[in-house]
Coordinates of C-alpha atoms and ligand atoms in Angstrom, one line a residue:
M712 CA 23.1 126.3 66.9
R713 CA 22.3 122.6 67.1
D714 CA 22.8 120.7 70.7
S715 CA 25.4 118.4 69.3
E716 CA 27.3 121.4 67.8
H717 CA 26.9 123.2 71.2
H718 CA 28.2 120.3 73.1
G719 CA 31.2 119.9 70.8
R720 CA 32.3 123.3 71.4
A721 CA 31.9 123.2 75.1
L722 CA 34.2 120.2 75.1
A723 CA 36.7 121.9 72.9
A724 CA 36.6 124.8 75.3
R725 CA 37.4 122.4 78.2
L726 CA 40.5 121.1 76.3
D727 CA 41.6 124.7 75.5
E728 CA 41.4 125.8 79.1
A729 CA 43.1 122.7 80.4
Q730 CA 46.0 123.7 78.0
S731 CA 46.1 127.2 79.0
T732 CA 45.6 127.0 82.8
G733 CA 47.7 123.8 83.0
I734 CA 44.8 122.3 85.1
P735 CA 44.2 118.8 83.8
I736 CA 40.6 117.4 82.8
E737 CA 40.1 114.6 85.6
D738 CA 36.9 113.0 83.9
S739 CA 37.5 112.5 80.3
T740 CA 34.4 110.2 79.8
D741 CA 32.8 112.6 77.4
F742 CA 35.8 112.7 75.3
E743 CA 36.1 108.9 75.3
R744 CA 32.5 108.6 74.0
L745 CA 33.3 110.6 70.7
S746 CA 33.5 108.8 67.4
L747 CA 36.7 109.1 65.7
D748 CA 35.2 111.6 63.2
E749 CA 33.8 113.8 66.1
A750 CA 37.2 113.8 67.7
Y751 CA 39.0 115.2 64.6
R752 CA 36.0 117.8 64.2
M753 CA 36.8 118.7 67.8
Q754 CA 40.5 119.0 67.3
H755 CA 39.8 121.2 64.3
C756 CA 37.5 123.4 66.5
L757 CA 40.4 123.6 69.1
I758 CA 42.8 124.7 66.4
R759 CA 40.3 127.3 65.2
R760 CA 40.1 128.8 68.8
R761 CA 43.9 129.1 68.8
A762 CA 44.0 130.6 65.2
E763 CA 41.5 133.2 66.4
R764 CA 44.0 134.4 69.0
G765 CA 46.8 134.7 66.5
D766 CA 48.2 131.2 67.0
G767 CA 47.7 129.8 63.4
P768 CA 48.5 126.3 62.0
V769 CA 52.1 125.7 60.9
G770 CA 52.1 122.0 60.0
V771 CA 51.0 118.5 61.3
K772 CA 52.2 115.7 63.4
L773 CA 51.7 112.1 63.3
G774 CA 51.3 109.9 66.4
F775 CA 51.2 106.1 66.9
T776 CA 53.8 105.5 64.0
S777 CA 55.7 103.0 65.8
K778 CA 54.5 99.1 65.9
A779 CA 55.5 99.1 69.7
K780 CA 53.1 102.2 70.5
M781 CA 50.2 100.7 68.4
L782 CA 50.3 97.6 70.0
Q783 CA 50.5 99.1 73.4
M784 CA 47.4 101.1 72.8
G785 CA 45.6 98.3 70.9
V786 CA 45.1 100.4 67.7
D787 CA 46.3 100.0 64.1
T788 CA 46.0 103.4 62.8
V789 CA 48.2 106.4 62.9
I790 CA 46.7 109.6 64.1
V791 CA 47.1 113.2 63.2
G792 CA 47.3 116.4 65.1
S793 CA 48.0 119.9 64.3
L794 CA 51.0 122.1 65.0
T795 CA 50.5 125.9 65.7
S796 CA 52.9 128.7 65.7
S797 CA 53.2 129.1 69.5
M798 CA 54.3 125.4 69.7
L799 CA 57.6 126.2 67.9
I800 CA 60.7 126.3 70.1
E801 CA 63.5 128.0 68.1
D802 CA 66.5 125.5 67.6
G803 CA 68.9 126.3 70.5
G804 CA 66.2 128.2 72.3
S805 CA 64.3 127.6 75.6
V806 CA 61.2 126.7 76.8
S807 CA 59.8 126.8 80.4
L808 CA 58.3 123.9 82.2
D809 CA 55.6 126.2 83.9
G810 CA 53.5 126.2 80.9
F811 CA 53.0 122.3 80.8
I812 CA 51.1 119.9 82.9
H813 CA 53.2 116.6 82.7
P814 CA 55.3 117.0 79.7
R815 CA 57.2 114.2 77.8
I816 CA 59.8 114.5 75.1
E817 CA 60.6 112.3 72.2
P818 CA 62.9 112.5 69.3
E819 CA 61.5 112.7 65.9
I820 CA 62.2 113.3 62.1
A821 CA 60.6 116.3 60.6
F822 CA 59.8 116.9 56.9
R823 CA 59.0 120.3 55.3
L824 CA 56.5 120.9 52.3
G825 CA 57.8 122.8 49.4
A826 CA 54.5 123.1 47.7
D827 CA 50.7 122.9 48.5
V828 CA 49.5 119.5 48.4
D829 CA 46.8 118.2 46.1
L830 CA 45.0 116.1 48.3
D831 CA 43.4 114.2 45.2
G832 CA 46.9 113.2 44.1
D833 CA 48.3 109.7 44.3
D834 CA 50.2 108.3 47.2
A835 CA 53.4 109.4 45.8
A836 CA 52.3 113.0 45.5
L837 CA 53.1 114.0 49.1
L838 CA 56.5 112.5 48.6
N839 CA 57.3 114.7 45.7
D840 CA 56.3 117.7 47.7
I841 CA 58.7 117.3 50.3
D842 CA 61.6 119.5 50.1
G843 CA 63.4 119.3 53.4
V844 CA 64.1 116.8 56.2
A845 CA 65.6 117.6 59.7
P846 CA 66.0 116.1 63.3
A847 CA 63.2 117.4 65.6
L848 CA 62.1 117.1 69.3
E849 CA 58.4 116.9 70.2
I850 CA 57.0 117.8 73.6
I851 CA 53.7 115.9 74.2
D852 CA 51.6 116.9 77.2
S853 CA 48.2 115.2 77.5
R854 CA 45.5 117.4 78.9
Y855 CA 43.9 114.6 80.7
A856 CA 44.8 113.8 84.1
G857 CA 47.2 110.9 84.5
F858 CA 48.1 111.0 80.8
A859 CA 45.1 108.5 80.3
F860 CA 43.4 108.5 77.1
T861 CA 41.5 106.4 74.3
L862 CA 41.9 106.8 70.6
S863 CA 39.0 109.3 70.3
S864 CA 40.1 111.4 73.5
V865 CA 43.6 111.8 72.3
V866 CA 42.6 112.8 68.8
A867 CA 40.2 115.4 70.3
D868 CA 43.3 116.6 72.5
N869 CA 45.4 117.2 69.3
T870 CA 47.3 114.2 69.9
S871 CA 48.9 115.5 73.1
A872 CA 50.7 118.1 70.7
S873 CA 52.4 120.8 72.8
A874 CA 55.5 122.1 71.5
F875 CA 58.5 121.2 69.1
A876 CA 62.0 122.3 68.0
V877 CA 63.4 121.4 64.5
G878 CA 67.1 121.3 63.6
P879 CA 68.9 122.6 60.5
W880 CA 66.9 121.6 57.4
Q881 CA 68.7 119.3 54.8
R882 CA 67.6 118.7 51.1
F883 CA 65.3 115.9 50.9
N884 CA 66.3 113.2 48.3
R885 CA 63.2 111.0 47.9
D886 CA 65.4 107.9 46.9
G887 CA 67.9 108.7 50.1
D888 CA 67.9 106.3 52.9
L889 CA 66.3 107.5 56.0
E890 CA 65.8 103.9 57.2
N891 CA 67.6 102.7 60.2
R892 CA 69.6 105.8 61.2
A893 CA 70.7 105.9 64.9
V894 CA 68.8 108.2 67.0
R895 CA 69.7 109.5 70.4
L896 CA 67.6 111.2 73.0
V897 CA 69.4 113.4 75.8
V898 CA 67.2 114.9 78.6
G899 CA 68.4 116.8 81.5
D900 CA 72.1 115.9 80.5
T901 CA 71.4 112.2 80.5
V902 CA 71.1 109.9 77.6
R903 CA 67.5 108.8 78.0
A904 CA 66.9 106.8 75.0
V905 CA 68.8 105.3 71.8
G906 CA 66.8 103.9 68.9
S907 CA 66.5 103.9 65.3
T908 CA 64.6 105.7 62.6
A909 CA 63.2 102.3 61.4
A910 CA 60.8 102.5 64.7
I911 CA 58.9 105.0 62.5
L912 CA 57.0 102.5 60.2
G913 CA 60.3 101.0 59.1
N914 CA 61.2 104.2 57.5
P915 CA 60.0 107.7 58.4
S916 CA 59.0 108.3 54.6
R917 CA 56.2 105.7 55.0
V918 CA 54.1 107.8 57.0
L919 CA 53.4 110.3 54.3
P920 CA 50.8 107.8 52.4
F921 CA 49.1 107.5 55.8
L922 CA 49.0 111.3 56.2
L923 CA 47.6 112.0 52.7
R924 CA 44.7 109.5 53.4
A925 CA 44.1 110.8 56.9
A926 CA 44.1 114.6 55.4
R927 CA 41.5 113.4 52.8
T928 CA 39.4 111.6 55.4
H929 CA 39.6 114.1 58.4
G930 CA 39.8 117.4 56.7
F931 CA 43.5 118.5 57.0
T932 CA 45.1 120.7 54.5
L933 CA 48.8 120.5 53.7
N934 CA 50.5 123.8 52.6
A935 CA 54.0 124.8 51.2
G936 CA 56.1 125.6 54.3
D937 CA 54.3 123.1 56.7
V938 CA 56.2 121.1 59.0
I939 CA 55.3 117.4 59.2
L940 CA 56.4 115.5 62.5
A941 CA 56.7 112.0 61.4
G942 CA 56.5 110.2 64.6
A943 CA 58.9 109.3 67.6
A944 CA 61.8 107.2 67.1
T945 CA 62.1 106.2 70.8
A946 CA 59.7 106.0 73.6
A947 CA 58.8 109.5 75.1
T948 CA 60.5 110.4 78.4
P949 CA 59.5 113.0 81.2
L950 CA 60.8 116.5 80.3
V951 CA 63.1 117.9 83.1
E952 CA 65.1 120.9 83.7
G953 CA 68.4 121.3 81.9
F954 CA 69.2 120.4 78.3
A955 CA 67.4 118.2 75.9
E956 CA 68.7 117.1 72.5
A957 CA 67.8 114.7 69.7
R958 CA 70.6 113.5 67.3
V959 CA 70.1 111.5 64.2
A960 CA 72.9 109.9 62.3
G961 CA 73.6 111.8 59.1
L962 CA 71.1 114.3 59.7
G963 CA 72.4 116.4 62.7
R964 CA 70.7 117.5 66.0
T965 CA 68.5 119.8 67.5
A966 CA 68.7 121.0 71.2
I967 CA 66.8 123.2 73.5
T968 CA 67.4 124.5 77.1
V969 CA 64.4 123.6 79.6
E970 CA 63.8 126.0 82.5
G971 CA 61.5 126.3 85.5
V972 CA 59.4 123.9 87.6
S973 CA 56.6 121.7 86.3
R974 CA 53.2 122.3 87.5
G975 CA 52.4 118.5 87.3
Ligands
0L1_838 O1 53.3 112.4 69.2 C1 52.8 111.2 69.8 O2 53.3 110.0 69.3 C2 51.9 111.1 70.7 C3 50.5 110.8 70.1 C4 49.6 110.6 71.3 C5 49.9 109.7 72.5 C6 50.5 110.1 73.5 O3 50.2 111.4 74.2 O4 51.4 109.5 73.9
MG839 MG1 55.2 112.6 68.6

């Protein structure tokens, strides 16, 4: 095995260990030094490790899809992470804080793929392959101490992906209007954020061409049945014990119960 490959695998193992033990990585310098290509390769390595223990991929997520977050991070690119089966919380189900480091939650729009995607298709191809849309919640949990990351380190850390819930699917109408739907996030029985789907690149459907390009460039596959989390419609807020709900006008809601005590 080449030295660089060995080093990459060792770094992926550190991220995997931080996720499974709940002990954050204090010194993330090695992850910050990665190029974007190396960071995506590390993310794929991390996902292969999960798949080897039966936690296979079930979709993808996009991050930095709001202009506000791009500006905050000083980046002009969306990032892509992988969703795996153990991250899925059943709609109406519960999750324990015990499994996280310093979790935050955000309201999202989810798309579902009705067919395997031809990555060589044109930008509209992916839009044609979407067969469902739903309100969603995403729990993000950086594996770095203090939630501190750079573009490369957060991509290596699977874009902080940690858990997600999806509400009832509705048929996706590609000409339907997902733009400017009111979004409300309740956490711990308090309304924590209100916003609009317009925060997601002006319209959540606009993330799809970005995803197709990122899939081509960075080696993602997009398969029938996959969930696509399009990005957050409001800022993320700390996850606390109690109830959490995302409600999207005209789309419905998804809710989960949060139990236990955070380790963070
Ligand atoms: O889902 C997201 O928008 C998160 C992207 C990664 C940055 C973060 O952890 O806040
Ligand atoms: Mg998100």
